[in-house]
PDB file of C-alpha atoms in Angstrom:
ATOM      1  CA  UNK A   1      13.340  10.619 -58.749  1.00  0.00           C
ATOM      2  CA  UNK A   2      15.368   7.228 -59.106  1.00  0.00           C
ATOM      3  CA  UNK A   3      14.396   3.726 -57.925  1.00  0.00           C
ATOM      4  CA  UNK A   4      17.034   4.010 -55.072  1.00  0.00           C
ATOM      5  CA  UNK A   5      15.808   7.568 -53.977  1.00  0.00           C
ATOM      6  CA  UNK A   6      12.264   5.754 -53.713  1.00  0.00           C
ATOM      7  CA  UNK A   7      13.514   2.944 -52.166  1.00  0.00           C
ATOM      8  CA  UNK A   8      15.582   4.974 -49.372  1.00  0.00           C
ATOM      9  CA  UNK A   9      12.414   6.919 -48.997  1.00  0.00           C
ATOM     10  CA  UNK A  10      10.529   4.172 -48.249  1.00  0.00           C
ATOM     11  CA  UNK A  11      12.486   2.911 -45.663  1.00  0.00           C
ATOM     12  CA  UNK A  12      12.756   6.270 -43.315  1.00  0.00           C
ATOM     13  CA  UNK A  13       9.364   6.293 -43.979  1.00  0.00           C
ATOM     14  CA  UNK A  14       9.208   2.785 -42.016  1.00  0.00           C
ATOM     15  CA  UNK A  15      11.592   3.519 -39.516  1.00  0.00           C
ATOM     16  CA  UNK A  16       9.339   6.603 -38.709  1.00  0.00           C
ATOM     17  CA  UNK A  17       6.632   4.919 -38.062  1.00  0.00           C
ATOM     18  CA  UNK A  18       8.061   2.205 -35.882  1.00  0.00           C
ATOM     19  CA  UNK A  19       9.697   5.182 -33.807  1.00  0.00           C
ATOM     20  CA  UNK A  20       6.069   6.983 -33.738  1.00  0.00           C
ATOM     21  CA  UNK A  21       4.548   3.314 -32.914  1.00  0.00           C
ATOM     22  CA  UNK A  22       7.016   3.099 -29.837  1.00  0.00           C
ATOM     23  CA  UNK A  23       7.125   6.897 -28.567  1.00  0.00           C
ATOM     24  CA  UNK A  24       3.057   6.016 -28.849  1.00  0.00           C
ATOM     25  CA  UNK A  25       2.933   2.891 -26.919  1.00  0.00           C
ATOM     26  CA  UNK A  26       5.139   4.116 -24.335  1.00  0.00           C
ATOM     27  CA  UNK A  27       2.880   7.004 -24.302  1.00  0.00           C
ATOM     28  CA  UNK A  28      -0.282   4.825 -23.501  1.00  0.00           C
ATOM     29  CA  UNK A  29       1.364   2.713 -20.946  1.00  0.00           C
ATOM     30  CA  UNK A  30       2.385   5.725 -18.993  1.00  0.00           C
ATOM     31  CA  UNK A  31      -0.992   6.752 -18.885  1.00  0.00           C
ATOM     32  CA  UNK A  32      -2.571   3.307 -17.949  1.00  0.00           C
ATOM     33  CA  UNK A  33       0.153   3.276 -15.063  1.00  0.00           C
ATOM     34  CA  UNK A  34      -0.369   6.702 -13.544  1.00  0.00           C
ATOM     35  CA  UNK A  35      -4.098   6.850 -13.943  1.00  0.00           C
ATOM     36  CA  UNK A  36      -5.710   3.811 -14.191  1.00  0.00           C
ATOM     37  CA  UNK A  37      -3.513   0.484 -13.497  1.00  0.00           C
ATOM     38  CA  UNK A  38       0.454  -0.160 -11.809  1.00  0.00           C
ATOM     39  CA  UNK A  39       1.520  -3.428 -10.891  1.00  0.00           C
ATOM     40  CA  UNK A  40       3.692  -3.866  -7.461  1.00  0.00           C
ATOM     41  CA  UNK A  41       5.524  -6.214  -5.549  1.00  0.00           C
ATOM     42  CA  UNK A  42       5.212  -7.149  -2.016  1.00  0.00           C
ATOM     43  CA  UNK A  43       9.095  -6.304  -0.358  1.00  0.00           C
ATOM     44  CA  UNK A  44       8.175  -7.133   3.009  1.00  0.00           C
ATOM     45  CA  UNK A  45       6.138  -9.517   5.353  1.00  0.00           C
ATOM     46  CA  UNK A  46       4.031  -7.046   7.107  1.00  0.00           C
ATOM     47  CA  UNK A  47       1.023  -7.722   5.470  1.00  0.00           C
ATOM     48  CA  UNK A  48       1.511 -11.775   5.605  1.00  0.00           C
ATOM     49  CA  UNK A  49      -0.686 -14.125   5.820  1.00  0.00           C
ATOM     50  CA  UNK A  50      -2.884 -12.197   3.790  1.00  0.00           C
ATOM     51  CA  UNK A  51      -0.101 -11.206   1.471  1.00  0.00           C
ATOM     52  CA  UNK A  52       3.290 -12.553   1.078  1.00  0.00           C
ATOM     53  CA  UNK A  53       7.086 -11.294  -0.010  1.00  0.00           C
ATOM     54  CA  UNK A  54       6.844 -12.652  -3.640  1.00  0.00           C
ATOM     55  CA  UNK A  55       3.530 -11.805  -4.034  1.00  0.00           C
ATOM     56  CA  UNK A  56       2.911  -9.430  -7.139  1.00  0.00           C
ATOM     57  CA  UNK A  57      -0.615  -7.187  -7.348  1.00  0.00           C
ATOM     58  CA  UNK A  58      -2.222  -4.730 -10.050  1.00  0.00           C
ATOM     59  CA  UNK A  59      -3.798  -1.573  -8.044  1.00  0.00           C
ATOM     60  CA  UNK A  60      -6.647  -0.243  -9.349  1.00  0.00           C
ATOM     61  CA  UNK A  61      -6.099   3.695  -9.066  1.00  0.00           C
ATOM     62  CA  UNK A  62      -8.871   5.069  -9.904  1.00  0.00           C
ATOM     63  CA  UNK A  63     -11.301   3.660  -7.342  1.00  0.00           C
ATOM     64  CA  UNK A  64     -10.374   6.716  -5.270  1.00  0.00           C
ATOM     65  CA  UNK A  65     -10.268   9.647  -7.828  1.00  0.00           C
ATOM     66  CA  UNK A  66      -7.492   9.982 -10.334  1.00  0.00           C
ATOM     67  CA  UNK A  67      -4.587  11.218  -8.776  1.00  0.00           C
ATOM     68  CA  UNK A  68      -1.990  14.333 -10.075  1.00  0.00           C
ATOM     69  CA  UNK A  69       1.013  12.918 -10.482  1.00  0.00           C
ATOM     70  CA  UNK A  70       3.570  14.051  -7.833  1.00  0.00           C
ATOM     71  CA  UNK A  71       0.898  15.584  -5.452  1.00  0.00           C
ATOM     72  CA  UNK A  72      -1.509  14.956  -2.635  1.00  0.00           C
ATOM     73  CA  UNK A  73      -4.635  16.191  -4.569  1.00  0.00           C
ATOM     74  CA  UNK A  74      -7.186  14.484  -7.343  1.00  0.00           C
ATOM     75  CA  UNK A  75      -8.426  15.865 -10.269  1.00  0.00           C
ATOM     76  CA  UNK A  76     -11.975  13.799  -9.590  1.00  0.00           C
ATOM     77  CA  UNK A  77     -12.471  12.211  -6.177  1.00  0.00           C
ATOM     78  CA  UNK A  78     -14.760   9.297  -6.228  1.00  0.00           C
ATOM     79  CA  UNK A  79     -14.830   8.119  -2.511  1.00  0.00           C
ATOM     80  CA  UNK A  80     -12.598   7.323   0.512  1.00  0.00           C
ATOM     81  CA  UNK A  81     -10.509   4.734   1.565  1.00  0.00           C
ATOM     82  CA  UNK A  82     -13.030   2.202   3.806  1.00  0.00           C
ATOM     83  CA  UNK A  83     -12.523   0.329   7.536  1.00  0.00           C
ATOM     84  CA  UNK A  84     -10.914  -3.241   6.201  1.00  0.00           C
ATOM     85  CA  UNK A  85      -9.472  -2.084   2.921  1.00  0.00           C
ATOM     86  CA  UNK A  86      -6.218  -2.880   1.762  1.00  0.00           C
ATOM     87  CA  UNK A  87      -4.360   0.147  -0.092  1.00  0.00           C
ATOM     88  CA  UNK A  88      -1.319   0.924  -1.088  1.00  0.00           C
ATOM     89  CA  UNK A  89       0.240   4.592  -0.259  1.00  0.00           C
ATOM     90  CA  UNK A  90       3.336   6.460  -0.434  1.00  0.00           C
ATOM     91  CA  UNK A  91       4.969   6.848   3.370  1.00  0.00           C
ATOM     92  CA  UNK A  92       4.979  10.010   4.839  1.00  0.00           C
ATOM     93  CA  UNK A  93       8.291   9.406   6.083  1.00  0.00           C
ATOM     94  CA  UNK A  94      10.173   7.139   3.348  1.00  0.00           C
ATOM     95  CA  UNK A  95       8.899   8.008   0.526  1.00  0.00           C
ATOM     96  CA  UNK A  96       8.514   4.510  -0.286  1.00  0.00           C
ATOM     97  CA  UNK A  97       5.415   2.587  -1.558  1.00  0.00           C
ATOM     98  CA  UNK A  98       3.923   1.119   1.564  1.00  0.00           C
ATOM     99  CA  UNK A  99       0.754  -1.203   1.348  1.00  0.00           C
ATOM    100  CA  UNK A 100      -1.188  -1.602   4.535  1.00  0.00           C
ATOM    101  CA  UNK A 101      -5.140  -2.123   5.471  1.00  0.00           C
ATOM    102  CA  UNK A 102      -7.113   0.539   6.374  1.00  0.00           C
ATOM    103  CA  UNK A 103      -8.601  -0.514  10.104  1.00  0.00           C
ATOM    104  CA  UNK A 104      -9.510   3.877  10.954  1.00  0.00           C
ATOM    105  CA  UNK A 105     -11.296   6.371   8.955  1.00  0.00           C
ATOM    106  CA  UNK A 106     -11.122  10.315  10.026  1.00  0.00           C
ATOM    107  CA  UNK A 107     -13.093  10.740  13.542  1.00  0.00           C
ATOM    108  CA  UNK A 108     -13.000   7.411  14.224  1.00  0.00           C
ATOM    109  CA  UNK A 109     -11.366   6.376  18.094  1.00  0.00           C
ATOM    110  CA  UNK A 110      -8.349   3.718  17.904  1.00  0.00           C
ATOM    111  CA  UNK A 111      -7.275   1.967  20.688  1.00  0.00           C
ATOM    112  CA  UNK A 112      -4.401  -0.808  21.216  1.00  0.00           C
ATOM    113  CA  UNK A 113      -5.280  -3.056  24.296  1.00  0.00           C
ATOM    114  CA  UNK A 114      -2.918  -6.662  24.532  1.00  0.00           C
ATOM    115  CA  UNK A 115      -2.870  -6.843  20.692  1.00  0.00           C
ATOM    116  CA  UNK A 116      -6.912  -6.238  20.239  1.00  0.00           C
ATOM    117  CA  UNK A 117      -7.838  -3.378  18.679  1.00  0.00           C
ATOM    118  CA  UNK A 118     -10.870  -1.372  19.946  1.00  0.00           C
ATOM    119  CA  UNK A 119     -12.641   1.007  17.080  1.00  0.00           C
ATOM    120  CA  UNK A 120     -15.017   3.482  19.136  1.00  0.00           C
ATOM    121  CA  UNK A 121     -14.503   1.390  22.279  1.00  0.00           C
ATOM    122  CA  UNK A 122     -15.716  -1.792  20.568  1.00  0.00           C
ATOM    123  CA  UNK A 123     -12.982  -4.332  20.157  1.00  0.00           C
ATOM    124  CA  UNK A 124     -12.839  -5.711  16.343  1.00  0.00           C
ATOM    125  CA  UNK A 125     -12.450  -9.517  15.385  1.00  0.00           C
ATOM    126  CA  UNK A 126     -10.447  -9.669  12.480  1.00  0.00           C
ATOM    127  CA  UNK A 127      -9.608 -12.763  11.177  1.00  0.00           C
ATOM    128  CA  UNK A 128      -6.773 -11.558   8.749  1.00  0.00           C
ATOM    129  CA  UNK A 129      -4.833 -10.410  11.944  1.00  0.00           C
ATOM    130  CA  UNK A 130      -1.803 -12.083  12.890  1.00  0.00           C
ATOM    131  CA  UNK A 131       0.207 -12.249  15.874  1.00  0.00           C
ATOM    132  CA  UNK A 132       3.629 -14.158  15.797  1.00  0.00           C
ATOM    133  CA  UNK A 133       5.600 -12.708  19.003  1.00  0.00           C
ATOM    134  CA  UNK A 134       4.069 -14.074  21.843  1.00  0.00           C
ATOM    135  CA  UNK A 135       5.531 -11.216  24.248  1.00  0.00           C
ATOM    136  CA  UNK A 136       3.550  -8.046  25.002  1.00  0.00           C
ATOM    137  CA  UNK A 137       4.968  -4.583  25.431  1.00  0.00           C
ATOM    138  CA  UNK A 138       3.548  -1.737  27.655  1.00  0.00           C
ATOM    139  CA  UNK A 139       1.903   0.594  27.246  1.00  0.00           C
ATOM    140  CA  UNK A 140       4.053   4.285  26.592  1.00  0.00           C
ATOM    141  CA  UNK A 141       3.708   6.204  30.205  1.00  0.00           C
ATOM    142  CA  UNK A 142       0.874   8.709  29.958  1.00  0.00           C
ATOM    143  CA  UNK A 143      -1.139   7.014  27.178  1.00  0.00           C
ATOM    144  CA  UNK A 144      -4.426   9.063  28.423  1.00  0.00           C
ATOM    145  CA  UNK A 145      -2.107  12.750  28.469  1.00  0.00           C
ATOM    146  CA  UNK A 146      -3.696  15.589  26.011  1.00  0.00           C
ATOM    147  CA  UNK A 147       0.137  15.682  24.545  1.00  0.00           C
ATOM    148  CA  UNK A 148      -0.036  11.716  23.703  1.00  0.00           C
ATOM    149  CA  UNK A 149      -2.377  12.652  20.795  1.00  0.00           C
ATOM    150  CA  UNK A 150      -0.300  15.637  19.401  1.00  0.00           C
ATOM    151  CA  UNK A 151       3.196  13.217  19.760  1.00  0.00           C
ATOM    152  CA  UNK A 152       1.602  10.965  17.797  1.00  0.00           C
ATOM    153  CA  UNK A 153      -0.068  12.898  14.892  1.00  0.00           C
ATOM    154  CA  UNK A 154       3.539  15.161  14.855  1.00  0.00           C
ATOM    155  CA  UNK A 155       5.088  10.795  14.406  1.00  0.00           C
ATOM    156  CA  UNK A 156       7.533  10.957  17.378  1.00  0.00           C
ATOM    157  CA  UNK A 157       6.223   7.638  18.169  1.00  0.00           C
ATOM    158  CA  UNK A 158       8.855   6.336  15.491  1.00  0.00           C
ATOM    159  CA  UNK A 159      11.354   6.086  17.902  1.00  0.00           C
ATOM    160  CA  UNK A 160       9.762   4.321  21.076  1.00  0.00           C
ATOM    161  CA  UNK A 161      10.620   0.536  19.935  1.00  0.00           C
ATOM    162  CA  UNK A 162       7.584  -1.731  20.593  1.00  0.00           C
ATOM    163  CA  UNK A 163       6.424   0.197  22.986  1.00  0.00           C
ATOM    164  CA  UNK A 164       3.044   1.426  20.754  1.00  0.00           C
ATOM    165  CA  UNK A 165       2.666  -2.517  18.875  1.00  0.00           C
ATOM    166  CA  UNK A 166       0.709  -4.202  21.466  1.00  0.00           C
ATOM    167  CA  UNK A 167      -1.135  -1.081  23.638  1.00  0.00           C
ATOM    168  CA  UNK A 168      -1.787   1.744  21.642  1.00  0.00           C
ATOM    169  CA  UNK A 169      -4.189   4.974  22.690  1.00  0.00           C
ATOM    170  CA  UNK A 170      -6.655   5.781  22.353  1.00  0.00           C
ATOM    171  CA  UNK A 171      -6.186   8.337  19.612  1.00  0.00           C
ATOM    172  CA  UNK A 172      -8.554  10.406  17.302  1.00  0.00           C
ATOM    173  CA  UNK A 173      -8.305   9.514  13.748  1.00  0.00           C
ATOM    174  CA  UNK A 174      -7.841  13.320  12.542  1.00  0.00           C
ATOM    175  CA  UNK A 175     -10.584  14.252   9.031  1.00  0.00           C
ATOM    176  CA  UNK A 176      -9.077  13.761   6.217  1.00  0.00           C
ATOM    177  CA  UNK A 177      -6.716  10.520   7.278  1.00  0.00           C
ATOM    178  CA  UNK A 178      -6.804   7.253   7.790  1.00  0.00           C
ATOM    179  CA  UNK A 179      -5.204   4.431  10.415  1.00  0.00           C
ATOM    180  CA  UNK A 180      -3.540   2.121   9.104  1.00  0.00           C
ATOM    181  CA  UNK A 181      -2.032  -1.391  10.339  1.00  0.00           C
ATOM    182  CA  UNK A 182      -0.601  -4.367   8.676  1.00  0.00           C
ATOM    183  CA  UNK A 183      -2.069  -7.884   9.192  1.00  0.00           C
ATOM    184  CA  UNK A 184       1.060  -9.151  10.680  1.00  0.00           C
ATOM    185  CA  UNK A 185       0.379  -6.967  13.517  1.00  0.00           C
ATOM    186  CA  UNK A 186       4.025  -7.911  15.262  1.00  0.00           C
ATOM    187  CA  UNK A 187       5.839  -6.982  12.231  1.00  0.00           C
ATOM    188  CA  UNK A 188       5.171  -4.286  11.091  1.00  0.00           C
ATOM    189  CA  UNK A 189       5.645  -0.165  10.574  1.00  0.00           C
ATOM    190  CA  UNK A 190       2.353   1.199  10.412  1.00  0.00           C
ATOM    191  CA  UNK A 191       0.270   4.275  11.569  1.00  0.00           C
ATOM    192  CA  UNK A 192       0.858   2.952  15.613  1.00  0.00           C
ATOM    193  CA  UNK A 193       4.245   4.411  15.055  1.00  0.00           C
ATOM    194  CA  UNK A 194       4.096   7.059  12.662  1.00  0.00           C
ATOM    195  CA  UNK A 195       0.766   8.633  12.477  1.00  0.00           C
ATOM    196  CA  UNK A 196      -2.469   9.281  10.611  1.00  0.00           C
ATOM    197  CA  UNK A 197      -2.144   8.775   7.018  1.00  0.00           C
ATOM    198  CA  UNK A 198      -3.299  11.911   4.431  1.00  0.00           C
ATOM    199  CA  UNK A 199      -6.070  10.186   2.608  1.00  0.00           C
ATOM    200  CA  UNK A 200      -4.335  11.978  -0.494  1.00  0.00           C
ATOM    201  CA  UNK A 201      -1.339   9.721  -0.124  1.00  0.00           C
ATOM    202  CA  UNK A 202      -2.902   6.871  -1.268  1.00  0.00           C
ATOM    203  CA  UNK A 203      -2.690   5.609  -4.482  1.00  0.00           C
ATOM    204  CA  UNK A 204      -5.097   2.512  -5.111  1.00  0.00           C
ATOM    205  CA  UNK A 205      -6.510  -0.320  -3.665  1.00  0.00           C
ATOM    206  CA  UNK A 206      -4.925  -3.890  -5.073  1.00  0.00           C
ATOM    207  CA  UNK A 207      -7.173  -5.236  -7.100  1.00  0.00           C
ATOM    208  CA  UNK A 208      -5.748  -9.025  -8.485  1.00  0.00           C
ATOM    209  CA  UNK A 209      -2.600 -11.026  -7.550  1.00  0.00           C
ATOM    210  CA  UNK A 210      -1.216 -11.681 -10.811  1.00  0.00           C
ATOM    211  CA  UNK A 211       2.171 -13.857  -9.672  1.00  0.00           C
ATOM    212  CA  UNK A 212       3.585 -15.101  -6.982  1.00  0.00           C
ATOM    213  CA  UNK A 213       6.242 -16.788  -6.210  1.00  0.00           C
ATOM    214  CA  UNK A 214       9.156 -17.952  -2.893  1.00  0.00           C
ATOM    215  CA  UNK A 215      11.787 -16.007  -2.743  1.00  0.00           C
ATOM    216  CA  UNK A 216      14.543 -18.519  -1.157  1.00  0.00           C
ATOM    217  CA  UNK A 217      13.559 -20.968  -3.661  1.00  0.00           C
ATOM    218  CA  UNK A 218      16.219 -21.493  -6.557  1.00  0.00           C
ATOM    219  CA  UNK A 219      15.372 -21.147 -10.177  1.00  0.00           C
ATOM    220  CA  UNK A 220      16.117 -24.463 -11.409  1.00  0.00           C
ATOM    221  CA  UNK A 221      13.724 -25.520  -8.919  1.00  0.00           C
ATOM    222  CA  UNK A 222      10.667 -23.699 -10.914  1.00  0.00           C
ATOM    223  CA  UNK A 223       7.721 -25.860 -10.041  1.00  0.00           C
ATOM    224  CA  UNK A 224       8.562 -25.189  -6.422  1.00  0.00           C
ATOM    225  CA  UNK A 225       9.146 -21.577  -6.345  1.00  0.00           C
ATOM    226  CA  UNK A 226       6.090 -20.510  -8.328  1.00  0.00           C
ATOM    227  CA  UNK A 227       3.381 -20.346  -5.566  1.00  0.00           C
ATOM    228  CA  UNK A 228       0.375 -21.707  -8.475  1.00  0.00           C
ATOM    229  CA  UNK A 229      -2.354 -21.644  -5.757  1.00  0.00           C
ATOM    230  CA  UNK A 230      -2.061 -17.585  -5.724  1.00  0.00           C
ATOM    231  CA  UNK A 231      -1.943 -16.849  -8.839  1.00  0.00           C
ATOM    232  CA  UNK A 232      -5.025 -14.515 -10.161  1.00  0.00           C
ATOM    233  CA  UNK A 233      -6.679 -14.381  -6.954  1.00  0.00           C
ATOM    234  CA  UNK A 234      -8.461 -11.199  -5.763  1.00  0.00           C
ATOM    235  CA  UNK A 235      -6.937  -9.252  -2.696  1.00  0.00           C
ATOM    236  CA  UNK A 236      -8.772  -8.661  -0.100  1.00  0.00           C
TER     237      UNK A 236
END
């Protein structure tokens, strides 16, 4: 075999492994981000103050049970989503990420009364709740009807406006779900509209804000638009 035979060798030989390096490290990452850790961006204000558009979390998902891709179901379940925990989920309806806090567990009684909510006919102080629309919609005629519970686990509440955003039930949290609400209680598309929540739709629970930074704020003006006092804070 001639030097230049050894020498062209030698470099496939290379170029193989930096192909096997990549195809490997892709590998791992795709396994870190479906099992263990996935980053996400905030899109909307729904959850502000407590999180803002900009804002950019890791989710821990495994503190649940790891997940089957593309399904509903866990291999290993650890525990359930708990009353006052932020998780992200995929909507039932838009198939979009959503993230929301988790004010409901399955058998639990949810009521909306002038903005205050009422868990097992004890109202609930939460100081991460927001309210930025002074005005206060009615309640939906028949609120205490047997149908108003099946309406709003079947999500035809989707339709009625604000109209279930400031008096809401009371409703039965059905097993296996949860109720979920974002902080900016005025502003957002949550569980009062759409229904329980399958517990096996959620993903993760956020774990760190890793970046964050104002949207309407140019580029050139850096030192501005990078929101420093968030950065690698815990979400809760």
């Amino acid at each position: 075999m001639d030097k230049e035979t050894v020498k062209t060798l030698k470099q496939k030989s290379k170029f193989r492994e930096w192909v096997e390096s990549v195809i490997w490290a892709f590998v791992i990452a795709m396994i870190i981000r479906t099992f263990f850790i996935q980053a996400f961006k905030i899109p909307s204000g729904s959850m502000e103050d407590t999180l803002l558009i900009g804002d950019f979390l890791l989710v821990n998902k495994m503190v649940y049970g790891i997940h089957i891709p593309f399904t509903k179901k866990n291999i290993l379940e650890f525990r359930e989503p708990r009353r006052g925990e932020i998780v992200i989920f995929i909507s039932p309806y838009t198939k979009k990420y959503f993230v929301k806090r988790c004010v409901a567990i399955g058998g639990d009684t949810v009521e909306v009364r002038a903005k205050n909510v009422y868990l097992n006919s004890n109202r609930i102080f939460e100081s991460h709740a927001v309210h930025k629309d002074l005005r206060n919609f009615p309640p939906l005629p028949g609120a205490h009807n047997t149908a108003y519970q099946q309406d709003w686990q079947n999500g035809e509440f989707r339709f009625v406006g604000g109209y279930c955003r400031d008096n809401f039930g009371p409703i039965v949290v059905p097993k296996g779900h949860i109720f979920v609400m974002g902080d900016n209680r005025d502003n957002s598309d949550d569980s009062r509209f759409w229904g329980p929540l399958d517990s096996g739709s959620v993903l993760g629970k956020p774990l760190i804000l890793y970046w964050s930074w104002e949207r309407d704020i140019p580029f050139f003006r850096i030192g501005e638009k990078i929101r420093w006092k968030r950065i690698l804070n815990f979400v809760n």
